[in-house]
Structure formats: C-alpha cells, structure tokens
Amino acid sequence: MKKSNAKTIYATSAKYSQITLEHIEQNRIESYTPFFKIDTKIDKWEKAIKAVEVIVSQLEKEGVEKSVYLLWSGKGIHVRINENAIPKDFGPLTAAHAIVQYVLREVRDEIIKNWRR
C-alpha cells in the first residue's frame, strides 16, 4: 500500500440500515448527521472557537442542546448534531441540509463580524 500524507479522511455522515451496494446506490439513508465544519489556521484558532460558540448558542436558542457535540479535525472544528435527534418526518439528508442552512442564515453576519475583528 502506498504511503499517504493525509491528515484526515472523511467517509460519510449518512447511516444506512444495511451496507450493501444496492442501499448505497439507491440512497437508502436511514439517518444523517448535520454538521458545521469550521476550518482555520493555527493563528486564527480563537476566531474558530468564537464561530463555534455562535453556532452552539443559536442551536440552544432553537432548543437543541443535549444532542450537540464538537469534533476537532485536522484543520478545525466540527459542530455536530446527533442524527437520532432529528424527527423522521422528512428525508434525513433534506432535514440535515435544512437545519444547517437555517442556522447558518441566522448566524452568518455575527460570524463574519467576529472573524474580521
């Protein structure tokens, strides 16, 4: 096997009831983890933390508290919501996408303002 210099390898945030080619090809996702990825450089880590605080604060305002967790990656931080906290009323990918887009719309200006300081 050829050696790689990769720091992080991402798979999927989708969960399937079965891992078969048919399930994957037909996009039979059982649940999906909504997440916000904040990439940064070492000299800007404090700004990344502030962005995380803004996102988590907005999630708390929306009533999402116990299902939020943070994950440090090779270049930054992920704010994730446990996929089991999302109602099954909608398609999992659609629901995850809608949650992330809504929150980003609500916090965008504050994150940009803090990043420019």
Short mmCIF file of N, CA and C in Angstrom, two decimals:
data_model
loop_
_atom_site.label_atom_id
_atom_site.label_comp_id
_atom_site.label_asym_id
_atom_site.label_seq_id
_atom_site.Cartn_x
_atom_site.Cartn_y
_atom_site.Cartn_z
N MET A 1 0.85 -1.18 0.00
CA MET A 1 0.00 0.00 0.00
C MET A 1 0.89 1.24 0.00
N LYS A 2 0.54 2.21 -0.83
CA LYS A 2 1.30 3.44 -0.94
C LYS A 2 1.06 4.32 0.29
N LYS A 3 2.13 4.91 0.82
CA LYS A 3 2.04 5.78 1.99
C LYS A 3 1.39 7.11 1.60
N SER A 4 0.54 7.64 2.50
CA SER A 4 -0.16 8.89 2.25
C SER A 4 0.20 9.90 3.33
N ASN A 5 0.18 11.16 2.98
CA ASN A 5 0.40 12.23 3.95
C ASN A 5 -0.91 12.82 4.44
N ALA A 6 -2.00 12.13 4.21
CA ALA A 6 -3.32 12.65 4.61
C ALA A 6 -3.40 12.80 6.11
N LYS A 7 -3.97 13.93 6.54
CA LYS A 7 -4.20 14.17 7.96
C LYS A 7 -5.57 13.64 8.38
N THR A 8 -6.56 13.85 7.51
CA THR A 8 -7.93 13.47 7.84
C THR A 8 -8.55 12.79 6.64
N ILE A 9 -9.27 11.73 6.90
CA ILE A 9 -10.01 11.06 5.85
C ILE A 9 -11.47 11.07 6.25
N TYR A 10 -12.33 11.61 5.39
CA TYR A 10 -13.75 11.67 5.66
C TYR A 10 -14.47 10.55 4.93
N ALA A 11 -15.42 9.97 5.58
CA ALA A 11 -16.26 8.98 4.93
C ALA A 11 -17.59 9.68 4.66
N THR A 12 -18.64 9.23 5.28
CA THR A 12 -19.94 9.83 5.09
C THR A 12 -20.57 10.12 6.44
N SER A 13 -21.49 11.05 6.44
CA SER A 13 -22.26 11.33 7.65
C SER A 13 -23.60 10.64 7.58
N ALA A 14 -23.76 9.79 6.58
CA ALA A 14 -25.01 9.06 6.40
C ALA A 14 -24.92 7.71 7.09
N LYS A 15 -26.04 7.28 7.63
CA LYS A 15 -26.14 5.94 8.21
C LYS A 15 -27.17 5.16 7.41
N TYR A 16 -26.80 3.95 7.09
CA TYR A 16 -27.67 3.07 6.31
C TYR A 16 -28.11 1.91 7.20
N SER A 17 -29.30 1.39 6.94
CA SER A 17 -29.76 0.22 7.71
C SER A 17 -28.93 -1.00 7.34
N GLN A 18 -28.47 -1.04 6.10
CA GLN A 18 -27.60 -2.11 5.63
C GLN A 18 -26.54 -1.49 4.73
N ILE A 19 -25.35 -2.00 4.79
CA ILE A 19 -24.30 -1.52 3.90
C ILE A 19 -24.18 -2.49 2.74
N THR A 20 -24.98 -2.25 1.74
CA THR A 20 -24.91 -3.03 0.51
C THR A 20 -24.82 -2.05 -0.64
N LEU A 21 -24.30 -2.49 -1.74
CA LEU A 21 -24.19 -1.63 -2.91
C LEU A 21 -25.56 -1.11 -3.31
N GLU A 22 -26.57 -1.96 -3.22
CA GLU A 22 -27.93 -1.56 -3.58
C GLU A 22 -28.43 -0.42 -2.69
N HIS A 23 -28.22 -0.54 -1.36
CA HIS A 23 -28.68 0.51 -0.44
C HIS A 23 -27.96 1.83 -0.73
N ILE A 24 -26.67 1.76 -0.99
CA ILE A 24 -25.90 2.98 -1.24
C ILE A 24 -26.28 3.59 -2.58
N GLU A 25 -26.36 2.78 -3.61
CA GLU A 25 -26.71 3.29 -4.93
C GLU A 25 -28.11 3.90 -4.96
N GLN A 26 -29.02 3.32 -4.20
CA GLN A 26 -30.40 3.83 -4.18
C GLN A 26 -30.60 4.90 -3.10
N ASN A 27 -29.50 5.29 -2.46
CA ASN A 27 -29.54 6.37 -1.48
C ASN A 27 -30.53 6.09 -0.35
N ARG A 28 -30.53 4.88 0.15
CA ARG A 28 -31.44 4.50 1.24
C ARG A 28 -30.82 4.88 2.59
N ILE A 29 -30.76 6.15 2.82
CA ILE A 29 -30.16 6.67 4.05
C ILE A 29 -31.19 6.57 5.17
N GLU A 30 -30.76 6.02 6.30
CA GLU A 30 -31.63 5.90 7.47
C GLU A 30 -31.59 7.17 8.31
N SER A 31 -30.41 7.74 8.46
CA SER A 31 -30.25 9.00 9.19
C SER A 31 -29.00 9.71 8.69
N TYR A 32 -28.91 10.99 9.01
CA TYR A 32 -27.79 11.79 8.53
C TYR A 32 -27.39 12.78 9.62
N THR A 33 -26.11 12.95 9.82
CA THR A 33 -25.59 13.83 10.86
C THR A 33 -25.40 15.24 10.31
N PRO A 34 -26.21 16.21 10.76
CA PRO A 34 -25.96 17.59 10.34
C PRO A 34 -24.68 18.10 11.01
N PHE A 35 -23.84 18.78 10.25
CA PHE A 35 -22.64 19.33 10.88
C PHE A 35 -22.19 20.61 10.20
N PHE A 36 -21.49 21.40 10.98
CA PHE A 36 -20.90 22.66 10.54
C PHE A 36 -19.39 22.47 10.67
N LYS A 37 -18.67 22.68 9.60
CA LYS A 37 -17.22 22.50 9.60
C LYS A 37 -16.57 23.87 9.56
N ILE A 38 -15.81 24.19 10.58
CA ILE A 38 -15.11 25.47 10.65
C ILE A 38 -13.63 25.19 10.50
N ASP A 39 -13.11 25.39 9.29
CA ASP A 39 -11.68 25.22 9.04
C ASP A 39 -10.98 26.51 9.43
N THR A 40 -9.75 26.37 9.91
CA THR A 40 -9.00 27.55 10.32
C THR A 40 -7.51 27.25 10.23
N LYS A 41 -6.72 28.26 10.53
CA LYS A 41 -5.27 28.12 10.63
C LYS A 41 -4.91 28.30 12.09
N ILE A 42 -3.76 27.81 12.47
CA ILE A 42 -3.37 27.80 13.89
C ILE A 42 -3.41 29.20 14.51
N ASP A 43 -3.07 30.23 13.75
CA ASP A 43 -3.07 31.58 14.31
C ASP A 43 -4.47 32.20 14.41
N LYS A 44 -5.47 31.51 13.90
CA LYS A 44 -6.86 32.00 13.96
C LYS A 44 -7.76 31.10 14.80
N TRP A 45 -7.19 30.22 15.61
CA TRP A 45 -7.99 29.24 16.35
C TRP A 45 -9.02 29.91 17.27
N GLU A 46 -8.68 31.08 17.81
CA GLU A 46 -9.63 31.76 18.70
C GLU A 46 -10.87 32.22 17.93
N LYS A 47 -10.70 32.61 16.69
CA LYS A 47 -11.84 33.01 15.86
C LYS A 47 -12.72 31.78 15.54
N ALA A 48 -12.08 30.64 15.33
CA ALA A 48 -12.84 29.41 15.08
C ALA A 48 -13.67 29.04 16.31
N ILE A 49 -13.07 29.18 17.49
CA ILE A 49 -13.80 28.89 18.74
C ILE A 49 -14.99 29.83 18.87
N LYS A 50 -14.81 31.10 18.54
CA LYS A 50 -15.90 32.07 18.62
C LYS A 50 -17.02 31.68 17.65
N ALA A 51 -16.66 31.25 16.44
CA ALA A 51 -17.68 30.81 15.48
C ALA A 51 -18.46 29.62 16.02
N VAL A 52 -17.76 28.70 16.67
CA VAL A 52 -18.42 27.55 17.29
C VAL A 52 -19.39 28.01 18.36
N GLU A 53 -18.95 28.94 19.19
CA GLU A 53 -19.82 29.46 20.26
C GLU A 53 -21.08 30.09 19.68
N VAL A 54 -20.95 30.81 18.59
CA VAL A 54 -22.11 31.45 17.96
C VAL A 54 -23.08 30.39 17.44
N ILE A 55 -22.55 29.37 16.78
CA ILE A 55 -23.40 28.30 16.23
C ILE A 55 -24.09 27.54 17.36
N VAL A 56 -23.34 27.16 18.38
CA VAL A 56 -23.92 26.41 19.50
C VAL A 56 -24.96 27.24 20.21
N SER A 57 -24.71 28.53 20.38
CA SER A 57 -25.69 29.42 21.02
C SER A 57 -26.99 29.46 20.22
N GLN A 58 -26.88 29.52 18.90
CA GLN A 58 -28.08 29.54 18.06
C GLN A 58 -28.83 28.21 18.17
N LEU A 59 -28.10 27.12 18.19
CA LEU A 59 -28.75 25.81 18.34
C LEU A 59 -29.49 25.74 19.68
N GLU A 60 -28.87 26.26 20.75
CA GLU A 60 -29.53 26.27 22.05
C GLU A 60 -30.80 27.12 22.02
N LYS A 61 -30.76 28.26 21.32
CA LYS A 61 -31.95 29.11 21.18
C LYS A 61 -33.09 28.35 20.50
N GLU A 62 -32.72 27.43 19.62
CA GLU A 62 -33.70 26.64 18.88
C GLU A 62 -34.11 25.38 19.65
N GLY A 63 -33.56 25.20 20.86
CA GLY A 63 -33.93 24.06 21.68
C GLY A 63 -33.07 22.82 21.48
N VAL A 64 -31.98 22.97 20.74
CA VAL A 64 -31.08 21.84 20.51
C VAL A 64 -29.90 22.00 21.45
N GLU A 65 -29.85 21.18 22.49
CA GLU A 65 -28.79 21.31 23.49
C GLU A 65 -28.05 20.00 23.74
N LYS A 66 -28.79 18.98 24.11
CA LYS A 66 -28.16 17.73 24.53
C LYS A 66 -27.62 16.90 23.38
N SER A 67 -27.99 17.23 22.17
CA SER A 67 -27.58 16.43 21.01
C SER A 67 -26.41 17.04 20.25
N VAL A 68 -25.83 18.10 20.75
CA VAL A 68 -24.74 18.79 20.07
C VAL A 68 -23.40 18.32 20.65
N TYR A 69 -22.45 18.07 19.75
CA TYR A 69 -21.11 17.73 20.19
C TYR A 69 -20.09 18.32 19.24
N LEU A 70 -18.87 18.47 19.71
CA LEU A 70 -17.80 19.07 18.92
C LEU A 70 -16.76 18.01 18.59
N LEU A 71 -16.15 18.18 17.43
CA LEU A 71 -15.12 17.25 16.98
C LEU A 71 -13.99 18.07 16.39
N TRP A 72 -12.79 17.89 16.93
CA TRP A 72 -11.63 18.55 16.35
C TRP A 72 -11.18 17.75 15.15
N SER A 73 -10.91 18.43 14.04
CA SER A 73 -10.40 17.76 12.86
C SER A 73 -8.99 18.25 12.59
N GLY A 74 -8.42 17.83 11.50
CA GLY A 74 -7.05 18.23 11.17
C GLY A 74 -6.85 19.72 11.00
N LYS A 75 -7.88 20.42 10.56
CA LYS A 75 -7.73 21.85 10.30
C LYS A 75 -8.77 22.71 11.00
N GLY A 76 -9.52 22.17 11.91
CA GLY A 76 -10.53 22.98 12.56
C GLY A 76 -11.46 22.20 13.45
N ILE A 77 -12.69 22.65 13.50
CA ILE A 77 -13.68 22.10 14.42
C ILE A 77 -14.97 21.80 13.67
N HIS A 78 -15.63 20.72 14.06
CA HIS A 78 -16.97 20.42 13.57
C HIS A 78 -17.93 20.60 14.73
N VAL A 79 -19.06 21.22 14.47
CA VAL A 79 -20.18 21.24 15.40
C VAL A 79 -21.17 20.26 14.80
N ARG A 80 -21.51 19.22 15.55
CA ARG A 80 -22.38 18.18 15.02
C ARG A 80 -23.63 18.03 15.88
N ILE A 81 -24.69 17.59 15.23
CA ILE A 81 -25.94 17.27 15.92
C ILE A 81 -26.16 15.78 15.74
N ASN A 82 -26.40 15.09 16.83
CA ASN A 82 -26.63 13.66 16.75
C ASN A 82 -27.81 13.38 15.82
N GLU A 83 -27.58 12.52 14.87
CA GLU A 83 -28.61 12.23 13.85
C GLU A 83 -29.88 11.63 14.44
N ASN A 84 -29.81 11.03 15.60
CA ASN A 84 -31.00 10.45 16.22
C ASN A 84 -31.92 11.50 16.85
N ALA A 85 -31.46 12.74 16.90
CA ALA A 85 -32.26 13.82 17.46
C ALA A 85 -33.20 14.44 16.43
N ILE A 86 -33.08 14.01 15.18
CA ILE A 86 -33.87 14.60 14.11
C ILE A 86 -35.11 13.76 13.85
N PRO A 87 -36.28 14.39 13.87
CA PRO A 87 -37.51 13.63 13.60
C PRO A 87 -37.45 12.97 12.23
N LYS A 88 -38.13 11.87 12.09
CA LYS A 88 -38.12 11.09 10.85
C LYS A 88 -39.21 11.55 9.87
N ASP A 89 -39.77 12.74 10.09
CA ASP A 89 -40.85 13.26 9.25
C ASP A 89 -40.40 13.58 7.82
N PHE A 90 -39.11 13.87 7.66
CA PHE A 90 -38.58 14.26 6.37
C PHE A 90 -37.44 13.33 5.99
N GLY A 91 -37.01 13.39 4.77
CA GLY A 91 -35.85 12.63 4.36
C GLY A 91 -34.65 13.08 5.18
N PRO A 92 -33.81 12.17 5.64
CA PRO A 92 -32.70 12.52 6.53
C PRO A 92 -31.73 13.55 5.94
N LEU A 93 -31.38 13.41 4.69
CA LEU A 93 -30.46 14.35 4.07
C LEU A 93 -31.11 15.72 3.91
N THR A 94 -32.37 15.74 3.53
CA THR A 94 -33.12 17.00 3.39
C THR A 94 -33.22 17.71 4.74
N ALA A 95 -33.54 16.97 5.79
CA ALA A 95 -33.66 17.56 7.13
C ALA A 95 -32.32 18.12 7.60
N ALA A 96 -31.24 17.35 7.44
CA ALA A 96 -29.91 17.80 7.86
C ALA A 96 -29.51 19.07 7.11
N HIS A 97 -29.73 19.06 5.82
CA HIS A 97 -29.38 20.22 5.00
C HIS A 97 -30.19 21.45 5.43
N ALA A 98 -31.47 21.28 5.66
CA ALA A 98 -32.33 22.39 6.07
C ALA A 98 -31.89 22.97 7.42
N ILE A 99 -31.54 22.11 8.34
CA ILE A 99 -31.08 22.56 9.67
C ILE A 99 -29.82 23.40 9.53
N VAL A 100 -28.85 22.89 8.80
CA VAL A 100 -27.58 23.61 8.64
C VAL A 100 -27.79 24.93 7.93
N GLN A 101 -28.57 24.93 6.85
CA GLN A 101 -28.80 26.17 6.11
C GLN A 101 -29.53 27.21 6.96
N TYR A 102 -30.52 26.77 7.73
CA TYR A 102 -31.26 27.69 8.60
C TYR A 102 -30.33 28.33 9.63
N VAL A 103 -29.56 27.51 10.32
CA VAL A 103 -28.67 28.03 11.36
C VAL A 103 -27.63 28.97 10.76
N LEU A 104 -27.04 28.58 9.64
CA LEU A 104 -26.05 29.45 9.01
C LEU A 104 -26.65 30.79 8.60
N ARG A 105 -27.87 30.78 8.11
CA ARG A 105 -28.54 32.02 7.74
C ARG A 105 -28.72 32.92 8.97
N GLU A 106 -29.02 32.31 10.11
CA GLU A 106 -29.24 33.06 11.34
C GLU A 106 -27.95 33.63 11.93
N VAL A 107 -26.82 32.96 11.76
CA VAL A 107 -25.57 33.36 12.43
C VAL A 107 -24.52 33.96 11.50
N ARG A 108 -24.77 33.94 10.24
CA ARG A 108 -23.77 34.36 9.24
C ARG A 108 -23.16 35.72 9.55
N ASP A 109 -23.99 36.72 9.75
CA ASP A 109 -23.48 38.08 9.97
C ASP A 109 -22.62 38.18 11.21
N GLU A 110 -23.03 37.51 12.28
CA GLU A 110 -22.25 37.57 13.52
C GLU A 110 -20.90 36.87 13.35
N ILE A 111 -20.88 35.75 12.67
CA ILE A 111 -19.61 35.05 12.44
C ILE A 111 -18.67 35.90 11.59
N ILE A 112 -19.19 36.50 10.54
CA ILE A 112 -18.37 37.34 9.68
C ILE A 112 -17.82 38.53 10.46
N LYS A 113 -18.67 39.16 11.27
CA LYS A 113 -18.25 40.32 12.07
C LYS A 113 -17.13 39.91 13.04
N ASN A 114 -17.28 38.79 13.71
CA ASN A 114 -16.26 38.32 14.66
C ASN A 114 -14.97 37.91 13.95
N TRP A 115 -15.08 37.36 12.76
CA TRP A 115 -13.90 36.90 12.03
C TRP A 115 -13.04 38.09 11.57
N ARG A 116 -13.70 39.21 11.30
CA ARG A 116 -12.97 40.39 10.80
C ARG A 116 -12.28 41.18 11.91
N ARG A 117 -12.61 40.92 13.14
CA ARG A 117 -12.02 41.67 14.27
C ARG A 117 -10.56 41.33 14.43
#
